Coordinates of C-alpha atoms in Angstrom, one line a residue:
M1 CA 54.4 133.3 99.5
N2 CA 54.9 135.4 101.6
P3 CA 51.7 138.6 102.7
I4 CA 52.9 142.0 102.2
L5 CA 53.5 144.4 104.8
E6 CA 51.7 147.8 105.5
L7 CA 52.7 151.0 107.3
H8 CA 49.9 152.3 109.1
F9 CA 48.2 155.0 111.4
A10 CA 46.0 153.0 113.2
G11 CA 44.0 156.2 116.0
L12 CA 45.3 158.0 119.2
D13 CA 46.5 156.3 122.6
P14 CA 44.4 158.0 125.6
S15 CA 47.0 160.3 125.8
G16 CA 46.6 162.4 122.4
A17 CA 50.2 160.2 121.3
P18 CA 49.7 158.7 117.6
I19 CA 49.9 154.9 117.1
F20 CA 50.7 153.1 114.1
R21 CA 50.4 149.6 112.7
I22 CA 51.9 147.5 110.9
E23 CA 49.4 145.2 108.7
P24 CA 50.2 142.0 106.5
V25 CA 48.3 141.6 103.5
G26 CA 47.7 138.5 101.6
P27 CA 46.7 134.6 101.9
D28 CA 47.2 133.5 105.5
A29 CA 48.1 137.2 106.5
G30 CA 48.3 137.0 110.4
E31 CA 46.8 139.8 112.8
P32 CA 48.2 143.2 113.2
V33 CA 51.4 144.0 115.1
T34 CA 50.8 148.4 116.8
L35 CA 53.7 150.4 117.2
D36 CA 53.7 153.1 119.6
M37 CA 55.5 155.8 119.2
P38 CA 58.8 155.0 120.0
E39 CA 58.9 152.2 118.2
F40 CA 57.4 153.9 114.9
L41 CA 60.2 157.0 115.1
S42 CA 62.3 153.9 115.8
L43 CA 61.0 152.0 112.7
S44 CA 60.9 155.7 110.1
D45 CA 64.4 156.4 111.6
L46 CA 65.7 152.7 109.8
L47 CA 63.6 153.5 106.2
E48 CA 64.9 157.2 105.9
R49 CA 68.2 155.8 106.7
A50 CA 67.6 152.5 104.2
A51 CA 66.0 155.4 101.3
K52 CA 68.9 157.3 101.5
D53 CA 71.1 154.0 99.8
P54 CA 70.6 154.0 96.4
H55 CA 68.9 150.0 96.2
P56 CA 67.6 148.3 93.0
N57 CA 65.0 146.2 95.0
W58 CA 63.7 148.7 97.2
H59 CA 60.6 147.5 98.2
E60 CA 62.2 144.2 98.9
V61 CA 64.6 146.6 101.7
R62 CA 61.6 148.1 103.1
Q63 CA 59.4 145.0 103.3
G64 CA 62.5 143.4 104.9
I65 CA 63.2 146.1 107.8
L66 CA 59.4 146.4 108.4
R67 CA 59.2 142.3 108.8
N68 CA 61.6 143.0 111.3
F69 CA 59.6 145.0 113.6
Y70 CA 56.7 142.8 112.9
D71 CA 58.0 139.4 113.7
A72 CA 59.8 141.7 117.6
G73 CA 56.4 143.1 117.7
R74 CA 54.2 139.0 117.3
Q75 CA 56.9 137.6 119.7
L76 CA 56.2 140.3 121.9
L77 CA 52.2 139.6 122.1
R78 CA 52.8 135.7 122.5
R79 CA 55.0 136.0 125.5
Q80 CA 52.2 138.9 126.9
A81 CA 49.6 135.6 126.2
Q82 CA 52.1 133.1 127.5
A83 CA 52.3 135.4 130.2
R84 CA 48.8 136.0 131.5
L85 CA 48.0 132.3 130.6
R86 CA 50.2 131.9 133.5
R87 CA 48.9 134.3 136.0
D88 CA 45.0 133.6 135.0
P89 CA 44.9 130.2 134.2
A90 CA 41.8 128.8 132.6
P91 CA 39.4 126.7 134.5

């Protein structure tokens, strides 16, 4: 069973821009992924357009959209960690 993904306001960055996060909830949930303002606006636009189209299972549609953003964020974090390891290998 996949964890349920929730969208949360995470705070403000140093410039005062809002930061959001997609947080998995449930067993084997994993780590949250943060979204900057442009990413959040893209997500918000997709959710808004999807909400206008009547669908028998809105929760499933919303979870699918959040899952795509979450998976993309996890891949980015993984690539950044790999780049840091190549740049600063452990002794």
